[in-house]
Amino acid sequence: MSAKNIRIYDTTLRDGSQGEGVSFSLQDKLNIARRLAEIGIDYVEGGYPLSNEKDVAFFEQIRKDDLGDTKICAFGMTRRRSMKAADDPGMKALVAAQTPCITLVGKTWDYHATDVLNVTLDENLAMIGESAEFLAGHSEVIYDAEHFFDGFKANPDYAIETLKSAASAGATCLVMCDTNGGTLPEEVAAITATAIEKLADYNIQFGIHTHNDGELAVANSLASVDAGACQVQGTINGIGERCGNADLISVMANLALKKKDYSVLGGRPLTHLTELSRYVYETANLQWRGGQPFVGQSAFAHKGGMHVHAINKAASTYEHIDPAMVGNERRILVSELSGRSNIVAIAKQHNIEDDRGLMDKILAEVVRLENQGYQYENAGASFDLLVRRITETFMPHFNPIKYRIVAGDRESGSGNVFAEAIIKLEVGEKLWFDAAEGHGPVNALDAALRKALIDSYPCLSEMRLIDYKVRVVDSSAGTAASIRVNIESSDASETWGTIGVSENIIEASWQALVDAVEYKLHKEEMPLGG
């Protein structure tokens, strides 16, 4: 028996943009929609064309693209009370969007109809039916039953009547929404099954739209699919209002890789999920969630020595899937909790023979440095350089001689405060002396270092600093405490972390900056001085 294909409906651009701190530009929305279409998402909801000019412009521009089988959806509410659907501005805007699919949202909960919309229950049914009928004359109609589960629990007969009103008027799919995210998986499964049974006489399909207020959005989505739903709505990375929506990354991975009776994306592989997840984070200017299942940086990261020993023998003992199936990778972390197995696992990257004495030497150095405040879990590039130094394979690409920071100067006229960094270093037999300004001392140091090295190493032009974090190692020491600085850098192909520790925050930052540049040059296998 072939697997049942579950259609994936993405609402990152509409529901996801309602999340705190999330704001997409028009170009952001276009880029994300195109990326979603590339991997085969079935439906992409673009927004509410009556709400703002940006969404109107999005629909105008995206319809010029060839998105393959992906359908763009406009989103809107039922007609206003006491108004014909054809005369309603919202209905007109939905039609004007010229999308192949329109998602119509209506009230399911009797309390919402009478106390929020201030309409009778019969008028609410008419609003649903007439709106769906009008829109069905122009596009495919998906009906989103808002607060369906709460409405069903309050008045099951009326909740079913709202679905029948949409189904009889031309909607092709009825989506049950757990709008406040408070329903449990067993309730979702039972109510989904009942709804499907009650509408057995209609040629209609069902979908599920869940929110994550109870940390159950993915579980509820899967429960509904098992009960008969064939469409899942959600957002990439689960972003959205309050606690977010169902994370489509986890939904797709679980359906395609764990549940053998289903497929998604038309059976395409899921090897682009990690890339897609991080692309959306970057576009939304959000930090990656390290512990995010399947695609997080920590999803397949191993720290305990006993775990790594087992991983080396049989990866499945501590990994529920092969990380490559979702485009992720295994990471072996190093800390004072690590055993020799961690060192061996990482040392393989350097083609180092499994030398017990060498492994002990590396581990002892890690323990010593961690006692000083170093932590290598998020500084893999610094650890890579540490191994090179201990194994005497490290070849420095430049030799820092000294640096000087002038900070706190105020620019006359504008009043802007800036910092200036002056550095002196050697590259091969050449001596370089340079300076640069920045928004702060670290930014100035970074600019001066690149400026001094760019002629010798042009590849540094593609490297950028993407994150900078500072933490006090021992707060009891007050202003004399050691400072740990973590820097995250990236280029077109990789992101890497480096670390520096000192009682002087500038010195700690300098250590991390130097490591970041050295890692890039070693990665590119750049020869000394050019």
XYZ file of C-alpha atoms in Angstrom:
530
model
C 0.000 0.000 0.000
C 1.412 3.398 -1.008
C 1.926 6.075 1.630
C -0.768 8.706 2.064
C 0.532 12.121 1.021
C -0.138 14.793 3.645
C -0.312 18.282 2.168
C 1.734 20.927 3.960
C 0.260 24.406 4.332
C 2.744 27.078 5.423
C 1.542 30.227 7.169
C 4.950 31.612 8.197
C 4.342 34.813 6.219
C 1.004 35.542 7.911
C 0.546 33.683 11.201
C 4.291 33.465 11.794
C 4.747 37.212 11.336
C 2.448 37.756 14.317
C 5.159 36.396 16.607
C 6.891 38.809 18.933
C 9.975 40.335 17.310
C 9.111 39.037 13.819
C 8.742 41.491 10.948
C 9.173 40.607 7.291
C 9.872 43.108 4.541
C 8.239 42.640 1.153
C 11.475 41.183 -0.212
C 11.738 38.866 2.807
C 8.263 37.507 2.080
C 9.015 36.980 -1.587
C 12.317 35.225 -0.829
C 10.778 32.902 1.778
C 7.839 32.039 -0.499
C 10.237 31.106 -3.292
C 12.355 29.007 -0.954
C 9.254 27.173 0.308
C 8.195 26.477 -3.261
C 11.670 25.131 -4.092
C 11.375 22.348 -1.528
C 7.800 21.499 -2.546
C 5.522 23.014 0.133
C 1.958 22.535 -1.131
C 0.399 25.808 0.050
C 2.044 29.104 1.041
C -0.187 31.643 2.741
C 0.975 35.121 1.783
C -1.079 37.357 4.044
C -4.302 39.321 4.325
C -4.619 41.613 1.277
C -7.007 44.006 3.018
C -4.702 44.623 5.985
C -1.737 46.461 4.422
C -0.133 47.561 1.165
C 2.814 45.200 1.661
C 0.581 42.135 1.335
C -1.122 43.589 -1.737
C 2.293 44.134 -3.320
C 3.349 40.600 -2.357
C 0.444 39.034 -4.252
C 1.055 41.280 -7.255
C 4.697 40.255 -7.501
C 4.583 36.579 -6.520
C 2.029 35.696 -9.193
C 4.689 36.527 -11.791
C 6.823 33.640 -10.484
C 6.683 30.053 -11.646
C 6.266 28.217 -8.337
C 5.595 24.789 -9.790
C 2.879 22.920 -7.906
C 2.984 25.270 -4.906
C -0.204 27.302 -4.475
C -0.153 30.796 -2.994
C -3.070 31.520 -0.658
C -4.658 34.817 0.291
C -6.186 34.887 3.770
C -9.313 36.683 4.921
C -12.425 36.636 7.083
C -16.041 35.975 6.254
C -18.216 38.827 4.993
C -19.390 41.437 7.430
C -22.793 41.098 9.009
C -25.725 42.604 7.128
C -23.653 42.903 3.938
C -23.653 40.868 0.747
C -20.447 38.961 0.086
C -20.032 40.587 -3.329
C -20.151 44.045 -1.722
C -17.788 43.328 1.164
C -14.350 45.059 0.870
C -12.628 42.043 2.383
C -14.162 39.673 -0.158
C -13.204 42.018 -3.015
C -9.616 42.214 -1.772
C -9.339 38.420 -1.637
C -10.547 38.095 -5.214
C -8.280 40.945 -6.371
C -5.254 39.073 -5.025
C -5.765 36.589 -7.894
C -4.376 33.650 -5.965
C -5.121 30.043 -6.953
C -6.349 29.429 -3.404
C -8.156 31.529 -0.803
C -8.234 30.645 2.897
C -11.406 31.833 4.586
C -11.627 31.977 8.381
C -14.940 31.896 10.236
C -16.326 31.521 13.720
C -17.073 28.026 15.038
C -17.610 28.766 18.689
C -21.211 29.859 19.375
C -19.931 32.185 22.116
C -17.709 34.017 19.603
C -20.574 34.448 17.164
C -22.994 35.907 19.693
C -20.626 37.802 22.002
C -17.718 38.822 19.731
C -19.356 39.307 16.332
C -22.726 40.156 17.916
C -24.642 38.115 15.371
C -27.179 35.341 15.723
C -26.074 31.763 15.214
C -28.041 31.575 11.975
C -26.472 34.778 10.671
C -23.003 33.376 11.405
C -23.820 30.273 9.351
C -25.013 32.506 6.510
C -21.825 34.569 6.685
C -19.736 31.400 6.338
C -21.766 29.866 3.544
C -22.247 32.995 1.451
C -18.581 33.950 1.751
C -17.386 30.498 0.736
C -19.820 30.374 -2.190
C -18.729 33.783 -3.490
C -15.009 32.996 -3.250
C -15.409 29.493 -4.711
C -16.468 31.173 -7.952
C -12.935 32.570 -8.259
C -10.482 30.213 -6.536
C -10.056 27.039 -4.542
C -11.376 27.713 -1.021
C -9.915 26.338 2.193
C -12.096 27.022 5.214
C -10.347 27.611 8.567
C -12.727 26.872 11.441
C -11.413 29.213 14.127
C -11.601 27.912 17.729
C -13.036 24.664 16.368
C -12.062 22.486 19.322
C -13.295 24.946 21.930
C -16.460 25.426 19.921
C -16.983 21.698 19.596
C -16.573 21.155 23.323
C -19.043 23.973 24.060
C -21.664 23.113 21.420
C -20.738 20.170 19.193
C -23.868 20.294 17.050
C -23.372 23.936 16.145
C -19.642 23.482 15.475
C -20.475 20.741 12.964
C -23.116 22.970 11.353
C -20.474 25.633 10.663
C -18.379 23.044 8.832
C -21.365 21.891 6.806
C -22.124 25.477 5.836
C -18.646 25.880 4.345
C -18.578 22.421 2.761
C -21.967 22.812 1.046
C -20.941 26.216 -0.332
C -17.860 24.998 -2.189
C -14.939 24.799 0.230
C -12.597 21.941 -0.690
C -10.901 21.499 2.697
C -12.089 22.151 6.259
C -9.296 23.021 8.670
C -9.936 22.508 12.373
C -8.091 25.183 14.379
C -6.900 24.813 17.958
C -6.666 28.579 18.150
C -5.758 28.977 21.816
C -3.485 25.906 21.840
C -5.097 24.311 24.860
C -6.412 21.010 23.480
C -4.783 17.667 24.285
C -3.775 15.102 21.618
C -6.415 12.549 22.649
C -9.104 15.250 22.392
C -7.836 16.353 18.981
C -7.901 12.774 17.694
C -11.407 12.046 18.982
C -12.909 15.338 17.750
C -11.207 15.038 14.351
C -12.650 11.538 13.900
C -16.116 12.745 14.901
C -16.020 15.698 12.511
C -14.963 13.470 9.608
C -17.754 11.029 10.448
C -20.386 13.776 10.674
C -19.443 15.098 7.229
C -19.115 11.695 5.572
C -21.802 12.634 3.022
C -19.743 15.574 1.753
C -16.875 15.286 -0.721
C -14.576 17.173 1.587
C -11.090 16.902 3.053
C -9.876 17.912 6.497
C -6.868 19.786 7.801
C -5.450 20.740 11.192
C -4.082 24.071 12.479
C -2.631 24.032 16.000
C -0.946 26.489 18.328
C 1.738 25.596 20.839
C 0.478 27.072 24.117
C 0.538 23.643 25.745
C 3.780 22.521 23.982
C 1.596 20.100 22.029
C 1.194 21.701 18.594
C 3.233 19.057 16.751
C 1.717 16.187 18.775
C -1.784 17.526 18.132
C -1.080 17.828 14.405
C 0.115 14.223 14.224
C -2.880 13.033 16.259
C -5.258 14.723 13.840
C -3.495 13.194 10.832
C -3.783 9.738 12.395
C -7.503 10.422 12.822
C -7.928 11.286 9.141
C -6.725 14.857 8.470
C -4.770 15.173 5.222
C -3.502 18.752 5.490
C -1.320 20.269 8.232
C -0.958 24.004 8.713
C 1.935 25.552 10.608
C 5.044 27.699 10.353
C 8.732 27.092 9.783
C 10.440 26.813 13.195
C 7.052 27.170 14.893
C 7.208 30.969 15.006
C 3.951 32.773 15.706
C 1.832 34.596 18.228
C 2.198 33.798 21.949
C 3.941 30.407 22.105
C 3.906 29.922 18.352
C 2.371 27.491 15.872
C 3.043 23.895 14.986
C 6.628 23.658 13.737
C 6.365 22.344 10.184
C 9.995 21.209 10.335
C 9.126 18.666 13.049
C 5.751 17.865 11.495
C 7.290 16.971 8.131
C 10.186 15.035 9.636
C 7.925 12.961 11.874
C 5.396 12.232 9.151
C 7.941 11.279 6.502
C 10.648 9.617 8.602
C 8.799 8.157 11.594
C 5.281 7.342 10.456
C 5.572 4.802 7.687
C 2.047 5.323 6.318
C 2.575 8.941 5.249
C 4.661 11.043 2.903
C 5.101 14.794 2.490
C 6.315 17.095 -0.283
C 5.300 14.519 -2.846
C 7.859 12.065 -1.518
C 10.839 14.388 -1.938
C 13.776 13.921 0.462
C 13.987 16.192 3.503
C 17.690 16.994 3.173
C 16.972 20.732 2.845
C 15.088 21.080 6.151
C 18.055 22.319 8.187
C 19.002 24.842 5.520
C 15.380 26.039 5.276
C 15.065 26.371 9.052
C 18.182 28.504 9.347
C 17.265 30.571 6.293
C 13.973 31.588 7.898
C 15.705 32.364 11.213
C 18.236 34.579 9.429
C 15.582 36.319 7.339
C 13.455 36.994 10.431
C 16.576 38.174 12.312
C 15.998 35.576 15.020
C 18.544 33.460 16.879
C 18.644 29.787 15.955
C 17.092 27.548 18.598
C 19.955 25.202 19.438
C 17.776 22.491 20.937
C 15.243 22.491 18.113
C 14.453 18.886 17.150
C 15.851 17.572 13.877
C 17.523 20.794 12.689
C 18.981 22.500 15.786
C 22.736 22.731 16.267
C 22.371 20.603 19.405
C 19.945 18.075 17.903
C 22.792 15.628 17.225
C 25.430 17.042 19.587
C 27.097 14.655 22.034
C 29.047 15.710 25.100
C 29.223 12.883 27.638
C 32.150 10.547 27.061
C 30.020 7.428 27.542
C 27.559 8.652 24.900
C 30.280 9.387 22.381
C 31.866 5.977 22.978
C 28.533 4.398 22.113
C 28.056 6.701 19.105
C 31.392 5.606 17.693
C 30.234 1.995 17.798
C 26.573 2.421 16.823
C 25.182 5.886 16.072
C 21.570 4.745 16.510
C 22.084 4.243 20.242
C 21.839 8.001 20.859
C 20.496 9.300 17.532
C 16.913 8.563 16.533
C 17.647 9.254 12.837
C 20.682 9.803 10.640
C 21.171 13.613 10.847
C 21.963 13.730 7.127
C 18.334 12.812 6.381
C 17.296 16.332 7.394
C 20.485 18.050 6.276
C 21.974 18.284 9.760
C 25.250 16.894 11.102
C 26.628 15.160 14.168
C 28.649 17.323 16.558
C 30.997 15.993 19.232
C 31.393 18.470 22.094
C 34.420 18.758 24.306
C 34.402 19.725 27.989
C 35.597 18.501 31.367
C 32.787 15.916 31.139
C 34.299 14.442 27.995
C 36.153 11.204 27.837
C 38.762 10.007 25.410
C 36.009 8.982 22.995
C 35.099 12.643 22.364
C 38.694 13.507 21.582
C 39.059 10.510 19.278
C 35.867 11.408 17.426
C 37.012 14.967 16.762
C 40.641 14.043 16.163
C 39.592 11.887 13.199
C 39.028 15.137 11.320
C 42.755 15.772 11.619
C 43.772 12.254 10.561
C 45.402 11.746 13.933
C 46.237 8.206 14.867
C 44.428 6.927 17.935
C 47.344 7.605 20.256
C 46.286 7.180 23.892
C 49.014 9.514 25.140
C 48.064 12.220 22.653
C 44.382 11.913 23.473
C 45.139 12.228 27.183
C 47.264 15.300 26.487
C 44.446 17.004 24.571
C 41.865 16.135 27.223
C 44.136 17.377 30.020
C 44.578 20.691 28.226
C 40.816 21.041 27.785
C 40.253 20.428 31.502
C 42.981 22.949 32.393
C 41.537 25.637 30.156
C 37.983 25.030 31.334
C 39.178 25.650 34.874
C 40.181 29.103 33.612
C 36.728 29.727 32.121
C 36.998 28.333 28.597
C 34.099 26.297 27.195
C 34.438 24.662 23.810
C 30.879 23.452 23.267
C 30.058 26.483 21.108
C 33.626 27.214 20.077
C 34.464 24.319 17.801
C 36.810 26.425 15.688
C 38.920 27.355 18.721
C 39.068 23.684 19.706
C 40.142 22.768 16.185
C 43.029 25.212 16.488
C 43.859 23.878 19.971
C 44.226 20.352 18.573
C 46.427 21.687 15.783
C 48.689 23.397 18.305
C 49.016 20.330 20.527
C 49.725 18.088 17.549
C 52.133 20.678 16.156
C 50.206 21.031 12.889
C 49.223 24.658 13.518
C 50.848 27.114 11.109
C 50.035 30.717 12.073
C 49.092 32.928 9.131
C 50.054 36.113 10.960
C 51.808 37.125 14.134
C 50.057 39.775 16.253
C 52.610 42.135 17.810
C 50.451 44.683 19.607
C 47.149 46.528 19.474
C 45.830 49.721 21.013
C 42.238 50.840 21.551
C 41.038 54.419 21.815
C 37.400 54.304 22.926
C 34.763 56.810 23.962
C 35.708 59.660 21.611
C 32.762 61.787 20.563
C 32.556 62.971 16.984
C 31.965 66.685 16.795
C 28.741 67.731 15.131
C 26.964 64.377 15.087
C 27.658 63.488 18.692
C 28.337 59.857 17.728
C 30.653 57.931 20.052
C 33.256 55.805 18.284
C 36.303 53.692 18.972
C 39.576 53.407 17.109
C 41.839 50.354 16.938
C 45.517 50.488 15.972
C 47.256 47.168 15.346
C 50.712 45.957 14.388
C 51.354 42.454 13.048
C 53.593 40.354 10.841
C 52.531 38.397 7.775
C 55.444 36.343 6.593
C 58.357 38.737 6.382
C 56.150 41.804 6.029
C 55.284 44.151 8.877
C 51.802 45.682 8.841
C 50.682 48.701 10.840
C 47.058 49.756 10.389
C 44.085 51.430 12.065
C 40.308 51.471 11.737
C 37.277 52.992 13.406
C 34.202 51.150 14.621
C 30.981 51.509 16.587
C 32.791 50.018 19.576
C 36.215 48.641 20.476
C 35.498 45.119 19.237
C 34.055 46.356 15.949
C 37.119 48.577 15.514
C 39.493 45.690 16.278
C 37.688 43.472 13.789
C 37.860 46.165 11.092
C 41.558 46.885 11.716
C 42.510 43.195 11.648
C 40.726 42.602 8.346
C 42.173 45.784 6.872
C 45.712 44.679 7.717
C 45.227 41.156 6.321
C 42.953 41.598 3.321
C 45.771 42.175 0.790
C 47.499 38.960 1.852
C 44.277 36.955 2.280
C 41.487 38.221 -0.019
C 39.201 35.361 1.108
C 38.598 37.278 4.361
C 36.305 39.631 2.424
C 33.563 36.974 2.478
C 33.847 36.365 6.223
C 31.531 38.190 8.617
C 30.920 38.315 12.356
C 27.318 37.341 13.065
C 27.156 37.084 16.858
C 29.077 38.343 19.876
C 28.374 37.204 23.435
C 29.973 38.145 26.745
C 29.652 36.325 30.058
C 31.246 36.860 33.440
C 33.004 33.646 34.506
C 33.204 34.347 38.244
C 30.754 37.034 39.322
C 32.070 36.956 42.917
C 35.250 38.667 41.717
C 33.323 41.776 40.709
C 35.049 43.994 38.173
C 38.163 41.794 38.389
C 36.262 38.726 37.202
C 37.348 36.815 34.136
C 35.290 37.515 31.036
C 34.380 34.878 28.472
C 33.745 36.115 24.940
C 32.142 33.915 22.279
C 32.171 35.044 18.673
C 30.255 33.405 15.851
C 31.513 33.972 12.317
C 30.368 32.750 8.932
C 31.116 32.697 5.241
C 29.158 31.361 2.298
C 29.517 27.735 3.366
C 29.944 27.470 7.134
C 29.346 29.030 10.544
C 31.975 28.644 13.288
C 32.466 29.668 16.899
C 35.547 30.902 18.727
C 36.306 31.848 22.322
C 38.555 34.074 24.381
C 38.925 34.416 28.167
C 40.627 37.196 30.104
C 40.063 39.637 32.944
C 40.162 42.267 30.184
C 37.123 42.143 27.883
C 39.106 43.630 24.996
C 41.813 40.973 25.295
C 39.207 38.190 25.458
C 37.571 39.634 22.345
C 40.929 39.862 20.576
C 41.652 36.182 21.297
C 38.304 35.147 19.826
C 38.746 37.408 16.786
C 42.233 36.057 16.032
C 40.982 32.474 16.309
C 38.054 33.269 13.993
C 40.383 34.586 11.300
C 42.936 31.793 11.739
C 40.202 29.156 11.440
C 38.983 30.710 8.208
C 42.486 30.722 6.744
C 43.198 27.138 7.831
C 39.841 26.085 6.446
C 40.736 27.596 3.094
C 44.219 26.012 3.372
C 45.761 29.394 2.680
C 49.570 29.361 2.581
C 51.456 31.654 4.904
C 51.412 35.205 3.560
C 49.227 34.580 0.534
